[in-house]
Amino acid sequence: MASSTELTHPEQGAIVLEDVLFALSDPVRLDLVRQLRDGPMKAASCTALDPSLPKSTRSHTLKVLREAGVIHNAPEGRNRRLSLRRDDLDARFPGLLDAVL
Amino acid sequence: MASSTELTHPEQGAIVLEDVLFALSDPVRLDLVRQLRDGPMKAASCTALDPSLPKSTRSHTLKVLREAGVIHNAPEGRNRRLSLRRDDLDARFPGLLDAVL
């Protein structure tokens, strides 16, 4: 996972409920989303991404959440900045995040 | 799937959020749950369980939803009676079903 890579994210209108539910259905992914509830974090600061996890697992966790439209993952220097797409999710599925987080 | 079988269901307090989200993350399962929104149905009447689907797929759909605590599946004569566990889910995760259905 090169830190400088710009990754693709679904537009708000393309976010699919089933994908969001699936993304949130894993304890590690749900933990990560809960850590982002109060604001963006550096990926390196995110304890949900336990450094003892295989790198492939951490990458996969971020990929599933990003592709579902749950988080935004942007390069920030040599790190990645993760943020919850709360506005997009609240617009698409009102009440869902509040019920889950 | 013998119609007369009494199946096990998790108690309200044992329903796990991640399992519920996973159960709802599949289009067929979500469709079935939406069909149960207005009341119980016979499994045979549930068009989400498309008869063209393999029987194993239909059984698996019902199993995932039942084991997650989303639906109740009870014998009713030679058929099965399916119902949404709305009270249990609303008690455990207020607002979740309203956001999803």
PDB file of C-alpha atoms in Angstrom:
ATOM      1  CA  MET A   1       0.000   0.000   0.000  1.00  0.00           C
ATOM      2  CA  ALA A   2       1.996   2.965  -1.274  1.00  0.00           C
ATOM      3  CA  SER A   3       1.271   5.979   0.892  1.00  0.00           C
ATOM      4  CA  SER A   4       1.080   8.361  -2.022  1.00  0.00           C
ATOM      5  CA  THR A   5      -1.561   6.453  -3.949  1.00  0.00           C
ATOM      6  CA  GLU A   6      -4.829   8.235  -4.702  1.00  0.00           C
ATOM      7  CA  LEU A   7      -7.519   5.604  -4.322  1.00  0.00           C
ATOM      8  CA  THR A   8     -10.956   5.521  -5.890  1.00  0.00           C
ATOM      9  CA  HIS A   9     -14.082   6.033  -3.800  1.00  0.00           C
ATOM     10  CA  PRO A  10     -17.715   5.529  -4.813  1.00  0.00           C
ATOM     11  CA  GLU A  11     -19.759   8.687  -5.225  1.00  0.00           C
ATOM     12  CA  GLN A  12     -22.484   9.226  -2.676  1.00  0.00           C
ATOM     13  CA  GLY A  13     -25.224   8.107  -5.057  1.00  0.00           C
ATOM     14  CA  ALA A  14     -23.374   4.899  -5.837  1.00  0.00           C
ATOM     15  CA  ILE A  15     -23.109   3.734  -2.236  1.00  0.00           C
ATOM     16  CA  VAL A  16     -25.026   0.460  -1.845  1.00  0.00           C
ATOM     17  CA  LEU A  17     -26.751  -0.448   1.415  1.00  0.00           C
ATOM     18  CA  GLU A  18     -25.778  -4.110   1.296  1.00  0.00           C
ATOM     19  CA  ASP A  19     -22.128  -3.186   0.792  1.00  0.00           C
ATOM     20  CA  VAL A  20     -22.210  -0.819   3.763  1.00  0.00           C
ATOM     21  CA  LEU A  21     -23.830  -3.448   5.973  1.00  0.00           C
ATOM     22  CA  PHE A  22     -21.268  -6.001   4.901  1.00  0.00           C
ATOM     23  CA  ALA A  23     -18.415  -3.572   5.548  1.00  0.00           C
ATOM     24  CA  LEU A  24     -19.724  -2.991   9.068  1.00  0.00           C
ATOM     25  CA  SER A  25     -20.338  -6.681   9.791  1.00  0.00           C
ATOM     26  CA  ASP A  26     -16.772  -7.472  10.820  1.00  0.00           C
ATOM     27  CA  PRO A  27     -15.514  -6.658  14.338  1.00  0.00           C
ATOM     28  CA  VAL A  28     -12.228  -5.150  13.158  1.00  0.00           C
ATOM     29  CA  ARG A  29     -13.894  -3.017  10.529  1.00  0.00           C
ATOM     30  CA  LEU A  30     -16.610  -1.915  12.938  1.00  0.00           C
ATOM     31  CA  ASP A  31     -13.987  -1.037  15.532  1.00  0.00           C
ATOM     32  CA  LEU A  32     -12.137   1.069  12.986  1.00  0.00           C
ATOM     33  CA  VAL A  33     -15.295   2.930  11.994  1.00  0.00           C
ATOM     34  CA  ARG A  34     -16.065   3.610  15.653  1.00  0.00           C
ATOM     35  CA  GLN A  35     -12.581   5.069  16.106  1.00  0.00           C
ATOM     36  CA  LEU A  36     -13.308   7.446  13.226  1.00  0.00           C
ATOM     37  CA  ARG A  37     -16.584   8.616  14.762  1.00  0.00           C
ATOM     38  CA  ASP A  38     -14.934  11.617  16.400  1.00  0.00           C
ATOM     39  CA  GLY A  39     -12.850  12.671  13.433  1.00  0.00           C
ATOM     40  CA  PRO A  40     -10.208  11.639  10.921  1.00  0.00           C
ATOM     41  CA  MET A  41      -7.178   9.638  11.971  1.00  0.00           C
ATOM     42  CA  LYS A  42      -3.865   8.633  10.503  1.00  0.00           C
ATOM     43  CA  ALA A  43      -3.949   4.976   9.576  1.00  0.00           C
ATOM     44  CA  ALA A  44      -0.820   4.530  11.663  1.00  0.00           C
ATOM     45  CA  SER A  45      -2.656   5.833  14.746  1.00  0.00           C
ATOM     46  CA  CYS A  46      -5.628   3.567  14.339  1.00  0.00           C
ATOM     47  CA  THR A  47      -5.409   0.836  16.949  1.00  0.00           C
ATOM     48  CA  ALA A  48      -8.155  -1.125  15.168  1.00  0.00           C
ATOM     49  CA  LEU A  49      -5.458  -1.830  12.603  1.00  0.00           C
ATOM     50  CA  ASP A  50      -3.449  -3.819  15.118  1.00  0.00           C
ATOM     51  CA  PRO A  51       0.163  -3.915  13.907  1.00  0.00           C
ATOM     52  CA  SER A  52       0.218  -7.603  14.817  1.00  0.00           C
ATOM     53  CA  LEU A  53      -2.310  -8.236  12.056  1.00  0.00           C
ATOM     54  CA  PRO A  54      -0.840  -9.292   8.725  1.00  0.00           C
ATOM     55  CA  LYS A  55      -0.359  -6.309   6.440  1.00  0.00           C
ATOM     56  CA  SER A  56      -2.668  -7.963   3.911  1.00  0.00           C
ATOM     57  CA  THR A  57      -5.427  -8.069   6.530  1.00  0.00           C
ATOM     58  CA  ARG A  58      -4.983  -4.402   7.352  1.00  0.00           C
ATOM     59  CA  SER A  59      -5.042  -3.496   3.657  1.00  0.00           C
ATOM     60  CA  HIS A  60      -8.119  -5.619   3.103  1.00  0.00           C
ATOM     61  CA  THR A  61      -9.903  -3.986   6.046  1.00  0.00           C
ATOM     62  CA  LEU A  62      -9.323  -0.539   4.578  1.00  0.00           C
ATOM     63  CA  LYS A  63     -10.232  -1.669   1.072  1.00  0.00           C
ATOM     64  CA  VAL A  64     -13.596  -3.147   2.048  1.00  0.00           C
ATOM     65  CA  LEU A  65     -14.545  -0.010   3.989  1.00  0.00           C
ATOM     66  CA  ARG A  66     -13.394   2.331   1.224  1.00  0.00           C
ATOM     67  CA  GLU A  67     -15.021   0.434  -1.628  1.00  0.00           C
ATOM     68  CA  ALA A  68     -18.305   0.280   0.287  1.00  0.00           C
ATOM     69  CA  GLY A  69     -18.220   4.055   0.711  1.00  0.00           C
ATOM     70  CA  VAL A  70     -17.861   3.949   4.478  1.00  0.00           C
ATOM     71  CA  ILE A  71     -14.467   5.611   4.821  1.00  0.00           C
ATOM     72  CA  HIS A  72     -12.325   7.988   2.829  1.00  0.00           C
ATOM     73  CA  ASN A  73      -8.669   7.040   2.564  1.00  0.00           C
ATOM     74  CA  ALA A  74      -6.340   9.756   1.318  1.00  0.00           C
ATOM     75  CA  PRO A  75      -2.586  10.139   1.135  1.00  0.00           C
ATOM     76  CA  GLU A  76      -1.124  12.501   3.731  1.00  0.00           C
ATOM     77  CA  GLY A  77       2.605  12.765   3.431  1.00  0.00           C
ATOM     78  CA  ARG A  78       4.017   9.333   4.078  1.00  0.00           C
ATOM     79  CA  ASN A  79       0.895   8.218   5.869  1.00  0.00           C
ATOM     80  CA  ARG A  80      -2.787   7.754   5.058  1.00  0.00           C
ATOM     81  CA  ARG A  81      -5.607   9.869   6.436  1.00  0.00           C
ATOM     82  CA  LEU A  82      -8.772   7.951   7.196  1.00  0.00           C
ATOM     83  CA  SER A  83     -12.136   9.592   7.690  1.00  0.00           C
ATOM     84  CA  LEU A  84     -15.696   8.411   8.094  1.00  0.00           C
ATOM     85  CA  ARG A  85     -17.995   9.451   5.249  1.00  0.00           C
ATOM     86  CA  ARG A  86     -20.676  10.407   7.722  1.00  0.00           C
ATOM     87  CA  ASP A  87     -22.368  13.065   5.583  1.00  0.00           C
ATOM     88  CA  ASP A  88     -22.615  10.723   2.611  1.00  0.00           C
ATOM     89  CA  LEU A  89     -23.879   7.828   4.692  1.00  0.00           C
ATOM     90  CA  ASP A  90     -26.350   9.970   6.625  1.00  0.00           C
ATOM     91  CA  ALA A  91     -27.676  11.305   3.325  1.00  0.00           C
ATOM     92  CA  ARG A  92     -28.040   7.872   1.766  1.00  0.00           C
ATOM     93  CA  PHE A  93     -29.210   5.890   4.795  1.00  0.00           C
ATOM     94  CA  PRO A  94     -30.513   8.240   7.492  1.00  0.00           C
ATOM     95  CA  GLY A  95     -30.128   6.831  10.984  1.00  0.00           C
ATOM     96  CA  LEU A  96     -27.970   3.877  10.025  1.00  0.00           C
ATOM     97  CA  LEU A  97     -24.670   5.094  11.443  1.00  0.00           C
ATOM     98  CA  ASP A  98     -26.352   6.409  14.570  1.00  0.00           C
ATOM     99  CA  ALA A  99     -27.861   2.965  15.132  1.00  0.00           C
ATOM    100  CA  VAL A 100     -24.591   1.143  14.588  1.00  0.00           C
ATOM    101  CA  LEU A 101     -21.928   3.353  16.151  1.00  0.00           C
TER     102      LEU A 101
ATOM    103  CA  MET B   1     -35.486 -28.935   5.962  1.00  0.00           C
ATOM    104  CA  ALA B   2     -38.217 -30.933   7.688  1.00  0.00           C
ATOM    105  CA  SER B   3     -41.208 -28.722   8.259  1.00  0.00           C
ATOM    106  CA  SER B   4     -41.834 -30.023  11.730  1.00  0.00           C
ATOM    107  CA  THR B   5     -38.392 -29.248  13.084  1.00  0.00           C
ATOM    108  CA  GLU B   6     -38.143 -26.863  16.009  1.00  0.00           C
ATOM    109  CA  LEU B   7     -35.062 -24.773  15.356  1.00  0.00           C
ATOM    110  CA  THR B   8     -32.907 -22.908  17.850  1.00  0.00           C
ATOM    111  CA  HIS B   9     -32.895 -19.125  18.024  1.00  0.00           C
ATOM    112  CA  PRO B  10     -30.556 -16.857  19.970  1.00  0.00           C
ATOM    113  CA  GLU B  11     -32.077 -15.099  22.945  1.00  0.00           C
ATOM    114  CA  GLN B  12     -32.459 -11.347  22.658  1.00  0.00           C
ATOM    115  CA  GLY B  13     -29.417 -10.651  24.815  1.00  0.00           C
ATOM    116  CA  ALA B  14     -27.257 -12.950  22.702  1.00  0.00           C
ATOM    117  CA  ILE B  15     -27.961 -11.191  19.411  1.00  0.00           C
ATOM    118  CA  VAL B  16     -24.690  -9.774  18.066  1.00  0.00           C
ATOM    119  CA  LEU B  17     -24.635  -6.578  16.004  1.00  0.00           C
ATOM    120  CA  GLU B  18     -22.044  -7.819  13.529  1.00  0.00           C
ATOM    121  CA  ASP B  19     -24.077 -10.966  12.873  1.00  0.00           C
ATOM    122  CA  VAL B  20     -27.205  -8.911  12.227  1.00  0.00           C
ATOM    123  CA  LEU B  21     -25.349  -6.593   9.849  1.00  0.00           C
ATOM    124  CA  PHE B  22     -23.910  -9.566   8.013  1.00  0.00           C
ATOM    125  CA  ALA B  23     -27.305 -11.230   7.772  1.00  0.00           C
ATOM    126  CA  LEU B  24     -28.728  -8.053   6.223  1.00  0.00           C
ATOM    127  CA  SER B  25     -25.815  -7.530   3.837  1.00  0.00           C
ATOM    128  CA  ASP B  26     -27.078  -9.884   1.151  1.00  0.00           C
ATOM    129  CA  PRO B  27     -29.748  -8.768  -1.350  1.00  0.00           C
ATOM    130  CA  VAL B  28     -31.833 -11.942  -1.051  1.00  0.00           C
ATOM    131  CA  ARG B  29     -31.735 -11.900   2.729  1.00  0.00           C
ATOM    132  CA  LEU B  30     -32.519  -8.187   2.857  1.00  0.00           C
ATOM    133  CA  ASP B  31     -35.422  -8.684   0.461  1.00  0.00           C
ATOM    134  CA  LEU B  32     -36.803 -11.433   2.650  1.00  0.00           C
ATOM    135  CA  VAL B  33     -36.569  -9.275   5.766  1.00  0.00           C
ATOM    136  CA  ARG B  34     -38.361  -6.445   3.970  1.00  0.00           C
ATOM    137  CA  GLN B  35     -41.162  -8.841   3.034  1.00  0.00           C
ATOM    138  CA  LEU B  36     -41.556  -9.671   6.720  1.00  0.00           C
ATOM    139  CA  ARG B  37     -41.789  -6.012   7.718  1.00  0.00           C
ATOM    140  CA  ASP B  38     -45.577  -6.058   7.616  1.00  0.00           C
ATOM    141  CA  GLY B  39     -46.056  -9.347   9.397  1.00  0.00           C
ATOM    142  CA  PRO B  40     -45.256 -13.058   9.447  1.00  0.00           C
ATOM    143  CA  MET B  41     -45.355 -15.106   6.265  1.00  0.00           C
ATOM    144  CA  LYS B  42     -45.304 -18.723   5.297  1.00  0.00           C
ATOM    145  CA  ALA B  43     -41.932 -19.608   3.839  1.00  0.00           C
ATOM    146  CA  ALA B  44     -43.747 -20.954   0.793  1.00  0.00           C
ATOM    147  CA  SER B  45     -45.326 -17.525   0.192  1.00  0.00           C
ATOM    148  CA  CYS B  46     -42.090 -15.618   0.425  1.00  0.00           C
ATOM    149  CA  THR B  47     -41.075 -14.571  -3.076  1.00  0.00           C
ATOM    150  CA  ALA B  48     -37.615 -13.607  -1.830  1.00  0.00           C
ATOM    151  CA  LEU B  49     -37.083 -17.355  -1.595  1.00  0.00           C
ATOM    152  CA  ASP B  50     -37.380 -17.720  -5.357  1.00  0.00           C
ATOM    153  CA  PRO B  51     -38.286 -21.351  -6.107  1.00  0.00           C
ATOM    154  CA  SER B  52     -35.721 -21.264  -8.909  1.00  0.00           C
ATOM    155  CA  LEU B  53     -32.997 -20.899  -6.278  1.00  0.00           C
ATOM    156  CA  PRO B  54     -31.341 -24.145  -5.212  1.00  0.00           C
ATOM    157  CA  LYS B  55     -32.979 -25.544  -2.091  1.00  0.00           C
ATOM    158  CA  SER B  56     -29.633 -25.339  -0.322  1.00  0.00           C
ATOM    159  CA  THR B  57     -29.493 -21.597  -1.030  1.00  0.00           C
ATOM    160  CA  ARG B  58     -32.984 -21.084   0.359  1.00  0.00           C
ATOM    161  CA  SER B  59     -32.131 -23.096   3.460  1.00  0.00           C
ATOM    162  CA  HIS B  60     -28.908 -21.164   3.921  1.00  0.00           C
ATOM    163  CA  THR B  61     -30.722 -17.838   3.580  1.00  0.00           C
ATOM    164  CA  LEU B  62     -33.118 -18.789   6.358  1.00  0.00           C
ATOM    165  CA  LYS B  63     -30.342 -20.222   8.515  1.00  0.00           C
ATOM    166  CA  VAL B  64     -28.176 -17.093   8.403  1.00  0.00           C
ATOM    167  CA  LEU B  65     -31.120 -14.862   9.296  1.00  0.00           C
ATOM    168  CA  ARG B  66     -32.314 -17.158  12.089  1.00  0.00           C
ATOM    169  CA  GLU B  67     -28.909 -17.705  13.657  1.00  0.00           C
ATOM    170  CA  ALA B  68     -28.238 -13.965  13.622  1.00  0.00           C
ATOM    171  CA  GLY B  69     -31.493 -13.390  15.494  1.00  0.00           C
ATOM    172  CA  VAL B  70     -33.154 -11.475  12.656  1.00  0.00           C
ATOM    173  CA  ILE B  71     -36.034 -13.840  11.968  1.00  0.00           C
ATOM    174  CA  HIS B  72     -37.986 -16.469  13.805  1.00  0.00           C
ATOM    175  CA  ASN B  73     -38.648 -19.677  11.891  1.00  0.00           C
ATOM    176  CA  ALA B  74     -41.268 -21.979  13.355  1.00  0.00           C
ATOM    177  CA  PRO B  75     -43.082 -25.047  12.101  1.00  0.00           C
ATOM    178  CA  GLU B  76     -46.690 -24.456  11.075  1.00  0.00           C
ATOM    179  CA  GLY B  77     -48.337 -27.592   9.835  1.00  0.00           C
ATOM    180  CA  ARG B  78     -46.397 -28.752   6.824  1.00  0.00           C
ATOM    181  CA  ASN B  79     -44.976 -25.302   6.243  1.00  0.00           C
ATOM    182  CA  ARG B  80     -42.714 -22.866   8.096  1.00  0.00           C
ATOM    183  CA  ARG B  81     -43.834 -19.575   9.567  1.00  0.00           C
ATOM    184  CA  LEU B  82     -41.298 -16.792   9.256  1.00  0.00           C
ATOM    185  CA  SER B  83     -41.435 -13.608  11.290  1.00  0.00           C
ATOM    186  CA  LEU B  84     -39.173 -10.638  11.835  1.00  0.00           C
ATOM    187  CA  ARG B  85     -37.836 -10.327  15.394  1.00  0.00           C
ATOM    188  CA  ARG B  86     -38.550  -6.623  15.372  1.00  0.00           C
ATOM    189  CA  ASP B  87     -39.085  -6.214  19.111  1.00  0.00           C
ATOM    190  CA  ASP B  88     -35.846  -8.001  19.922  1.00  0.00           C
ATOM    191  CA  LEU B  89     -33.860  -6.090  17.323  1.00  0.00           C
ATOM    192  CA  ASP B  90     -35.381  -2.744  18.281  1.00  0.00           C
ATOM    193  CA  ALA B  91     -34.509  -3.442  21.902  1.00  0.00           C
ATOM    194  CA  ARG B  92     -30.938  -4.441  21.146  1.00  0.00           C
ATOM    195  CA  PHE B  93     -30.141  -1.936  18.391  1.00  0.00           C
ATOM    196  CA  PRO B  94     -32.634   0.932  18.438  1.00  0.00           C
ATOM    197  CA  GLY B  95     -33.132   2.504  15.039  1.00  0.00           C
ATOM    198  CA  LEU B  96     -31.247  -0.115  13.068  1.00  0.00           C
ATOM    199  CA  LEU B  97     -34.207  -1.817  11.390  1.00  0.00           C
ATOM    200  CA  ASP B  98     -35.886   1.513  10.704  1.00  0.00           C
ATOM    201  CA  ALA B  99     -32.723   2.675   8.930  1.00  0.00           C
ATOM    202  CA  VAL B 100     -32.380  -0.472   6.869  1.00  0.00           C
ATOM    203  CA  LEU B 101     -35.930  -1.454   5.943  1.00  0.00           C
TER     204      LEU B 101
END
